[in-house]
Amino acid sequence: MDAATLTYDTLRFGEFEDFPETSEPVWILGKEYNALTEKDEILSDVTSRLWFTYRKNFPPIGGTGPTSDTGWGCMLRCGQMILGEALVCRHVGRDWRWARGQRQREEYISILNAFIDKKDSYYSIHQIAQMGVGEGKPIGQWYGPNTVAQVLKKLAVFDTWSRLVVHVAMDNTVVIEEIKRLCMPWLDTCCDPEASGELNGCPQGACALVEEEETALWKPLVLLIPLRLGLSDINEAYIETLKQCFMLPQSLGVIGGKPNSAHYFIGYVGEELIYLDPHTTQPAVDPCEDSQVPDETYHCQHPPCRMHICELDPSIAAGFFCRTEDEFDDWCMRIRRLSCNRGGLPMFELVDSQPSHMVSMDALNLTPDFSDSDRLERFFDSEDEEFEILSL
């Protein structure tokens, strides 16, 4: 790496070099650790998460666009990290661990190739930036949590290997019936024997779904929930509930941070959030001839960053992964239990069926009118993303 690549980490390394010596539990994406006796296990877990940062010298986006995302791509990289964690859980499992210098599993290499900085990778910076144009975000403009969630939802349609359902729950409401209909499309086919064609870019019907045994009855779910937990600062009434979300076994973490400075939050210890920071510029990486990827720069090999939870910008998106219907039912049970907890306010509502006041844009077959784009521009784009009008 050259000097420019190391500048950011060199300046801030002292802030996170030592993990705290504390008896308080450390939670990393649903796993509990003891900081006094399991520090190596904590660091191994953190290092095994995919770490996507700014890159430079990649092929121009759109053929003539930028060759680096430094200064504008941090939320896009955080979106890559939260989806990358879902793909790791989907294909190699939450307990998988990365080891430097070892030849990696083919599934892991396929995951990494999906994020390589080139136009034909499923979830590359190129794909995310260009898909964002349809969400009213010019290439090179900063995203908020909701925009990146909507873009990931669209891109996942083309990932026929992972066969994910990426659902973005709007209006602070998760509708169980809606999710089960998306993850089990064969239910609709059973009710309509004449149904044919494609659903979300994939063949409909039980016959098509049984091609892969584990997704025959349930397409793995990535649930992204854009939330606003306060006005200019996070409401302290949400803090305990937010912390408890990192304790759920289905947790994918949280994307958020501060206005125009995004982080991927993967856990907490005490009153501090633990996060991976994309604000380090590294050279773009090209796969080798055998499709192996030089992957050391895709794993954070120093102790993770931390920040006090009260510093969190209130605009976030929480993520959860449910590989099976049983995992989703378990998640619903745990969320309902959290909502009864007097220690904090629920961050979102979980309902069985769609409330009458919520009307799906898909059901109406409507597309928002962007003809008056100036009128639709948000004053606080980085903070009020969940209130944007987005095309579907």
GROMACS .gro file of C-alpha atoms in nm, residues 6-362:
model
  357
    6LEU     CA    1  -0.251   0.442   0.510
    7THR     CA    2  -0.316   0.805   0.602
    8TYR     CA    3  -0.658   0.763   0.763
    9ASP     CA    4  -0.579   0.453   0.967
   10THR     CA    5  -0.242   0.590   1.076
   11LEU     CA    6  -0.403   0.904   1.215
   12ARG     CA    7  -0.671   0.720   1.409
   13PHE     CA    8  -0.518   0.385   1.496
   14GLY     CA    9  -0.453   0.486   1.856
   15GLU     CA   10  -0.824   0.541   1.913
   16PHE     CA   11  -0.915   0.176   1.873
   17GLU     CA   12  -0.596  -0.020   1.922
   18ASP     CA   13  -0.692  -0.155   2.263
   19PHE     CA   14  -1.024  -0.328   2.315
   20PRO     CA   15  -1.166  -0.233   2.657
   21GLU     CA   16  -1.086  -0.449   2.957
   22THR     CA   17  -1.438  -0.482   3.093
   23SER     CA   18  -1.660  -0.741   3.254
   24GLU     CA   19  -1.956  -0.617   3.050
   25PRO     CA   20  -2.061  -0.852   2.771
   26VAL     CA   21  -1.953  -0.783   2.415
   27TRP     CA   22  -2.217  -0.851   2.149
   28ILE     CA   23  -2.119  -0.901   1.784
   29LEU     CA   24  -2.406  -0.980   1.545
   30GLY     CA   25  -2.592  -1.209   1.782
   31LYS     CA   26  -2.283  -1.360   1.948
   32GLU     CA   27  -2.192  -1.286   2.311
   33TYR     CA   28  -1.829  -1.264   2.422
   34ASN     CA   29  -1.632  -1.194   2.738
   35ALA     CA   30  -1.379  -0.918   2.677
   36LEU     CA   31  -1.156  -1.043   2.958
   37THR     CA   32  -1.124  -1.404   2.841
   38GLU     CA   33  -1.227  -1.409   2.474
   39LYS     CA   34  -1.047  -1.115   2.318
   40ASP     CA   35  -0.892  -1.332   2.045
   41GLU     CA   36  -1.233  -1.476   1.960
   42ILE     CA   37  -1.381  -1.124   1.940
   43LEU     CA   38  -1.109  -1.005   1.704
   44SER     CA   39  -1.140  -1.321   1.492
   45ASP     CA   40  -1.513  -1.263   1.458
   46VAL     CA   41  -1.467  -0.896   1.363
   47THR     CA   42  -1.187  -0.978   1.118
   48SER     CA   43  -1.407  -1.237   0.949
   49ARG     CA   44  -1.671  -0.978   0.856
   50LEU     CA   45  -1.635  -0.842   0.505
   51TRP     CA   46  -1.485  -0.492   0.520
   52PHE     CA   47  -1.560  -0.275   0.219
   53THR     CA   48  -1.386   0.061   0.204
   54TYR     CA   49  -1.324   0.341  -0.040
   55ARG     CA   50  -1.125   0.220  -0.341
   56LYS     CA   51  -0.932   0.399  -0.613
   57ASN     CA   52  -0.822   0.321  -0.968
   58PHE     CA   53  -1.115   0.098  -1.055
   59PRO     CA   54  -1.274   0.107  -1.405
   60PRO     CA   55  -1.473   0.428  -1.460
   61ILE     CA   56  -1.832   0.399  -1.342
   62GLY     CA   57  -2.057   0.408  -1.647
   63GLY     CA   58  -1.752   0.407  -1.872
   64THR     CA   59  -1.670   0.774  -1.822
   65GLY     CA   60  -1.749   0.835  -1.454
   66PRO     CA   61  -1.534   0.840  -1.140
   67THR     CA   62  -1.257   0.586  -1.081
   68SER     CA   63  -1.270   0.629  -0.702
   69ASP     CA   64  -1.550   0.662  -0.449
   70THR     CA   65  -1.343   0.849  -0.189
   71GLY     CA   66  -1.553   1.119  -0.028
   72TRP     CA   67  -1.893   1.000  -0.147
   73GLY     CA   68  -1.919   0.621  -0.134
   74CYS     CA   69  -1.918   0.548   0.240
   75MET     CA   70  -2.288   0.460   0.269
   76LEU     CA   71  -2.265   0.252  -0.049
   77ARG     CA   72  -1.977   0.058   0.109
   78CYS     CA   73  -2.180   0.014   0.430
   79GLY     CA   74  -2.463  -0.123   0.217
   80GLN     CA   75  -2.215  -0.369   0.067
   81MET     CA   76  -2.104  -0.473   0.416
   82ILE     CA   77  -2.451  -0.542   0.553
   83LEU     CA   78  -2.547  -0.738   0.241
   84GLY     CA   79  -2.209  -0.912   0.241
   85GLU     CA   80  -2.282  -1.034   0.593
   86ALA     CA   81  -2.615  -1.173   0.468
   87LEU     CA   82  -2.438  -1.361   0.188
   88VAL     CA   83  -2.183  -1.502   0.433
   89CYS     CA   84  -2.467  -1.629   0.654
   90ARG     CA   85  -2.647  -1.762   0.347
   91HIS     CA   86  -2.359  -1.952   0.188
   92VAL     CA   87  -2.094  -2.032   0.451
   93GLY     CA   88  -2.270  -1.970   0.782
   94ARG     CA   89  -2.242  -1.719   1.067
   95ASP     CA   90  -1.974  -1.926   1.241
   96TRP     CA   91  -1.738  -1.925   0.942
   97ARG     CA   92  -1.400  -1.765   1.014
   98TRP     CA   93  -1.150  -1.609   0.778
   99ALA     CA   94  -0.781  -1.695   0.811
  100ARG     CA   95  -0.508  -1.493   0.643
  101GLY     CA   96  -0.307  -1.673   0.378
  102GLN     CA   97  -0.526  -1.981   0.356
  103ARG     CA   98  -0.696  -2.090   0.037
  104GLN     CA   99  -1.058  -2.003   0.087
  105ARG     CA  100  -1.380  -2.191   0.018
  106GLU     CA  101  -1.531  -2.152  -0.329
  107GLU     CA  102  -1.852  -2.009  -0.183
  108TYR     CA  103  -1.656  -1.736  -0.008
  109ILE     CA  104  -1.469  -1.649  -0.328
  110SER     CA  105  -1.800  -1.627  -0.514
  111ILE     CA  106  -1.933  -1.390  -0.247
  112LEU     CA  107  -1.627  -1.168  -0.274
  113ASN     CA  108  -1.646  -1.164  -0.654
  114ALA     CA  109  -2.000  -1.029  -0.626
  115PHE     CA  110  -1.856  -0.707  -0.476
  116ILE     CA  111  -1.542  -0.656  -0.688
  117ASP     CA  112  -1.523  -0.301  -0.825
  118LYS     CA  113  -1.625  -0.367  -1.185
  119LYS     CA  114  -1.945  -0.320  -1.379
  120ASP     CA  115  -2.052  -0.685  -1.407
  121SER     CA  116  -2.034  -0.776  -1.036
  122TYR     CA  117  -2.378  -0.810  -0.877
  123TYR     CA  118  -2.318  -0.565  -0.593
  124SER     CA  119  -2.021  -0.360  -0.714
  125ILE     CA  120  -1.989   0.013  -0.649
  126HIS     CA  121  -2.063   0.048  -1.021
  127GLN     CA  122  -2.396  -0.134  -0.996
  128ILE     CA  123  -2.503   0.044  -0.678
  129ALA     CA  124  -2.411   0.389  -0.810
  130GLN     CA  125  -2.584   0.339  -1.143
  131MET     CA  126  -2.895   0.182  -0.989
  132GLY     CA  127  -2.909   0.479  -0.754
  133VAL     CA  128  -2.965   0.709  -1.050
  134GLY     CA  129  -3.315   0.559  -1.071
  135GLU     CA  130  -3.365   0.663  -0.708
  136GLY     CA  131  -3.281   1.023  -0.789
  137LYS     CA  132  -2.917   1.001  -0.680
  138PRO     CA  133  -2.660   1.115  -0.941
  139ILE     CA  134  -2.337   0.916  -0.949
  140GLY     CA  135  -2.103   1.063  -0.689
  141GLN     CA  136  -2.379   1.187  -0.456
  142TRP     CA  137  -2.398   1.067  -0.097
  143TYR     CA  138  -2.668   0.813  -0.010
  144GLY     CA  139  -2.876   0.775   0.303
  145PRO     CA  140  -2.971   0.442   0.464
  146ASN     CA  141  -3.307   0.410   0.291
  147THR     CA  142  -3.172   0.480  -0.057
  148VAL     CA  143  -2.900   0.217  -0.031
  149ALA     CA  144  -3.155  -0.032   0.106
  150GLN     CA  145  -3.384   0.028  -0.192
  151VAL     CA  146  -3.095  -0.012  -0.436
  152LEU     CA  147  -2.981  -0.340  -0.276
  153LYS     CA  148  -3.337  -0.469  -0.301
  154LYS     CA  149  -3.335  -0.405  -0.676
  155LEU     CA  150  -2.989  -0.554  -0.735
  156ALA     CA  151  -3.065  -0.875  -0.543
  157VAL     CA  152  -3.323  -0.967  -0.808
  158PHE     CA  153  -3.039  -1.044  -1.050
  159ASP     CA  154  -2.843  -1.262  -0.804
  160THR     CA  155  -2.984  -1.600  -0.908
  161TRP     CA  156  -2.713  -1.784  -0.713
  162SER     CA  157  -2.816  -1.647  -0.373
  163ARG     CA  158  -3.191  -1.632  -0.448
  164LEU     CA  159  -3.253  -1.383  -0.171
  165VAL     CA  160  -3.563  -1.186  -0.092
  166VAL     CA  161  -3.449  -0.838   0.010
  167HIS     CA  162  -3.742  -0.664   0.174
  168VAL     CA  163  -3.735  -0.300   0.282
  169ALA     CA  164  -3.995  -0.239   0.553
  170MET     CA  165  -4.126   0.116   0.528
  171ASP     CA  166  -4.327   0.336   0.766
  172ASN     CA  167  -4.158   0.173   1.067
  173THR     CA  168  -4.379  -0.131   1.012
  174VAL     CA  169  -4.292  -0.495   0.940
  175VAL     CA  170  -4.586  -0.687   0.793
  176ILE     CA  171  -4.555  -1.063   0.854
  177GLU     CA  172  -4.809  -1.159   0.587
  178GLU     CA  173  -4.627  -0.953   0.325
  179ILE     CA  174  -4.290  -1.110   0.402
  180LYS     CA  175  -4.425  -1.466   0.397
  181ARG     CA  176  -4.587  -1.402   0.061
  182LEU     CA  177  -4.253  -1.282  -0.079
  183CYS     CA  178  -4.046  -1.564   0.071
  184MET     CA  179  -4.295  -1.838  -0.021
  185PRO     CA  180  -4.423  -1.736  -0.367
  186TRP     CA  181  -4.535  -2.092  -0.430
  187LEU     CA  182  -4.828  -2.024  -0.197
  188ASP     CA  183  -4.974  -1.783  -0.452
  189THR     CA  184  -4.908  -2.036  -0.728
  190CYS     CA  185  -5.098  -2.303  -0.538
  191CYS     CA  186  -5.395  -2.069  -0.520
  192ASP     CA  187  -5.368  -1.981  -0.889
  193PRO     CA  188  -5.291  -2.291  -1.100
  194GLU     CA  189  -5.274  -2.083  -1.417
  195ALA     CA  190  -5.004  -1.858  -1.279
  196SER     CA  191  -4.684  -1.859  -1.484
  197GLY     CA  192  -4.395  -1.635  -1.579
  198GLU     CA  193  -4.154  -1.482  -1.334
  199LEU     CA  194  -4.169  -1.327  -0.990
  200ASN     CA  195  -3.894  -1.082  -0.888
  201GLY     CA  196  -3.684  -1.204  -1.182
  202CYS     CA  197  -3.705  -1.574  -1.081
  203PRO     CA  198  -3.930  -1.852  -1.221
  204GLN     CA  199  -4.253  -1.892  -1.028
  205GLY     CA  200  -4.401  -2.209  -0.891
  206ALA     CA  201  -4.301  -2.494  -0.664
  207CYS     CA  202  -4.138  -2.684  -0.950
  208ALA     CA  203  -3.895  -2.401  -1.010
  209LEU     CA  204  -3.826  -2.348  -0.641
  210VAL     CA  205  -3.740  -2.711  -0.563
  211GLU     CA  206  -3.436  -2.685  -0.790
  212GLU     CA  207  -3.249  -2.596  -0.471
  213GLU     CA  208  -3.365  -2.796  -0.171
  214GLU     CA  209  -3.296  -2.540   0.098
  215THR     CA  210  -3.495  -2.268  -0.080
  216ALA     CA  211  -3.777  -2.494  -0.197
  217LEU     CA  212  -4.016  -2.373   0.071
  218TRP     CA  213  -3.858  -2.045   0.182
  219LYS     CA  214  -3.639  -1.799  -0.005
  220PRO     CA  215  -3.382  -1.662   0.243
  221LEU     CA  216  -3.486  -1.321   0.372
  222VAL     CA  217  -3.278  -1.007   0.412
  223LEU     CA  218  -3.496  -0.765   0.605
  224LEU     CA  219  -3.386  -0.401   0.603
  225ILE     CA  220  -3.576  -0.153   0.819
  226PRO     CA  221  -3.504   0.219   0.767
  227LEU     CA  222  -3.572   0.402   1.090
  228ARG     CA  223  -3.553   0.747   1.242
  229LEU     CA  224  -3.483   0.735   1.614
  230GLY     CA  225  -3.507   1.103   1.695
  231LEU     CA  226  -3.485   1.448   1.538
  232SER     CA  227  -3.129   1.578   1.532
  233ASP     CA  228  -3.002   1.334   1.797
  234ILE     CA  229  -3.096   0.979   1.888
  235ASN     CA  230  -3.378   0.962   2.142
  236GLU     CA  231  -3.233   0.791   2.449
  237ALA     CA  232  -3.559   0.595   2.489
  238TYR     CA  233  -3.453   0.385   2.187
  239ILE     CA  234  -3.101   0.306   2.305
  240GLU     CA  235  -3.173  -0.015   2.497
  241THR     CA  236  -3.392  -0.150   2.216
  242LEU     CA  237  -3.122  -0.074   1.960
  243LYS     CA  238  -2.862  -0.254   2.171
  244GLN     CA  239  -3.090  -0.555   2.205
  245CYS     CA  240  -3.118  -0.582   1.827
  246PHE     CA  241  -2.747  -0.670   1.815
  247MET     CA  242  -2.822  -0.958   2.053
  248LEU     CA  243  -3.065  -1.127   1.813
  249PRO     CA  244  -2.918  -1.431   1.630
  250GLN     CA  245  -3.069  -1.298   1.306
  251SER     CA  246  -2.887  -0.963   1.334
  252LEU     CA  247  -2.703  -0.825   1.031
  253GLY     CA  248  -2.615  -0.507   1.217
  254VAL     CA  249  -2.702  -0.146   1.142
  255ILE     CA  250  -2.594   0.102   0.878
  256GLY     CA  251  -2.588   0.467   0.974
  257GLY     CA  252  -2.339   0.700   1.138
  258LYS     CA  253  -2.341   1.075   1.112
  259PRO     CA  254  -2.458   1.303   0.827
  260ASN     CA  255  -2.235   1.237   0.527
  261SER     CA  256  -2.020   0.992   0.725
  262ALA     CA  257  -2.151   0.636   0.731
  263HIS     CA  258  -2.044   0.337   0.940
  264TYR     CA  259  -2.143  -0.031   0.961
  265PHE     CA  260  -2.233  -0.110   1.322
  266ILE     CA  261  -2.187  -0.475   1.417
  267GLY     CA  262  -2.231  -0.476   1.794
  268TYR     CA  263  -2.182  -0.299   2.123
  269VAL     CA  264  -2.004  -0.312   2.457
  270GLY     CA  265  -2.137  -0.106   2.746
  271GLU     CA  266  -2.248   0.229   2.602
  272GLU     CA  267  -2.025   0.204   2.295
  273LEU     CA  268  -2.119   0.082   1.950
  274ILE     CA  269  -1.866  -0.133   1.764
  275TYR     CA  270  -1.835  -0.060   1.393
  276LEU     CA  271  -1.640  -0.110   1.074
  277ASP     CA  272  -1.536   0.216   0.909
  278PRO     CA  273  -1.526   0.246   0.527
  279HIS     CA  274  -1.326   0.572   0.530
  280THR     CA  275  -0.994   0.422   0.421
  281THR     CA  276  -0.895   0.447   0.055
  282GLN     CA  277  -0.734   0.131  -0.081
  283PRO     CA  278  -0.633   0.035  -0.436
  284ALA     CA  279  -0.889  -0.157  -0.638
  285VAL     CA  280  -0.836  -0.534  -0.649
  286ASP     CA  281  -0.852  -0.757  -0.956
  287PRO     CA  282  -0.927  -1.131  -0.929
  288CYS     CA  283  -0.648  -1.372  -1.022
  289GLU     CA  284  -0.667  -1.595  -1.329
  290ASP     CA  285  -0.798  -1.882  -1.116
  291SER     CA  286  -1.078  -1.652  -0.987
  292GLN     CA  287  -0.916  -1.636  -0.643
  293VAL     CA  288  -0.924  -1.285  -0.497
  294PRO     CA  289  -0.637  -1.121  -0.304
  295ASP     CA  290  -0.858  -1.071  -0.002
  296GLU     CA  291  -0.650  -0.935   0.286
  297THR     CA  292  -0.775  -0.580   0.227
  298TYR     CA  293  -1.135  -0.701   0.258
  299HIS     CA  294  -1.091  -0.788   0.626
  300CYS     CA  295  -1.027  -0.538   0.906
  301GLN     CA  296  -0.724  -0.680   1.086
  302HIS     CA  297  -0.698  -0.425   1.367
  303PRO     CA  298  -0.935  -0.393   1.664
  304PRO     CA  299  -1.265  -0.239   1.555
  305CYS     CA  300  -1.367   0.124   1.596
  306ARG     CA  301  -1.601   0.229   1.876
  307MET     CA  302  -1.820   0.532   1.944
  308HIS     CA  303  -2.061   0.629   2.219
  309ILE     CA  304  -2.412   0.531   2.123
  310CYS     CA  305  -2.542   0.885   2.188
  311GLU     CA  306  -2.327   1.010   1.899
  312LEU     CA  307  -2.527   0.801   1.650
  313ASP     CA  308  -2.725   0.996   1.392
  314PRO     CA  309  -3.095   0.905   1.434
  315SER     CA  310  -3.134   0.799   1.069
  316ILE     CA  311  -3.036   0.431   1.041
  317ALA     CA  312  -3.133   0.104   0.874
  318ALA     CA  313  -3.133  -0.215   1.079
  319GLY     CA  314  -3.078  -0.549   0.904
  320PHE     CA  315  -3.180  -0.907   0.980
  321PHE     CA  316  -3.130  -1.239   0.799
  322CYS     CA  317  -3.370  -1.532   0.821
  323ARG     CA  318  -3.254  -1.832   0.621
  324THR     CA  319  -3.565  -2.038   0.699
  325GLU     CA  320  -3.926  -1.977   0.792
  326ASP     CA  321  -3.851  -2.108   1.142
  327GLU     CA  322  -3.580  -1.844   1.182
  328PHE     CA  323  -3.825  -1.575   1.074
  329ASP     CA  324  -4.091  -1.701   1.316
  330ASP     CA  325  -3.828  -1.703   1.591
  331TRP     CA  326  -3.731  -1.345   1.501
  332CYS     CA  327  -4.097  -1.237   1.523
  333MET     CA  328  -4.127  -1.398   1.865
  334ARG     CA  329  -3.814  -1.222   1.990
  335ILE     CA  330  -3.925  -0.884   1.851
  336ARG     CA  331  -4.263  -0.916   2.021
  337ARG     CA  332  -4.085  -0.998   2.343
  338LEU     CA  333  -3.869  -0.688   2.304
  339SER     CA  334  -4.176  -0.473   2.245
  340CYS     CA  335  -4.304  -0.576   2.590
  341ASN     CA  336  -3.977  -0.473   2.752
  342ARG     CA  337  -4.022  -0.161   2.962
  343GLY     CA  338  -3.654  -0.076   2.926
  344GLY     CA  339  -3.703   0.113   2.600
  345LEU     CA  340  -3.935   0.214   2.319
  346PRO     CA  341  -3.994  -0.024   2.024
  347MET     CA  342  -3.810   0.101   1.716
  348PHE     CA  343  -4.069  -0.038   1.476
  349GLU     CA  344  -4.406  -0.211   1.473
  350LEU     CA  345  -4.456  -0.580   1.390
  351VAL     CA  346  -4.805  -0.663   1.257
  352ASP     CA  347  -4.967  -0.976   1.114
  353SER     CA  348  -5.130  -0.809   0.813
  354GLN     CA  349  -5.107  -0.478   0.636
  355PRO     CA  350  -5.288  -0.198   0.821
  356SER     CA  351  -5.562  -0.025   0.625
  357HIS     CA  352  -5.372   0.305   0.625
  358MET     CA  353  -5.076   0.144   0.447
  359VAL     CA  354  -5.133   0.116   0.073
  360SER     CA  355  -4.871  -0.066  -0.131
  361MET     CA  356  -4.738   0.116  -0.437
  362ASP     CA  357  -4.715  -0.224  -0.607
   0.00000   0.00000   0.00000
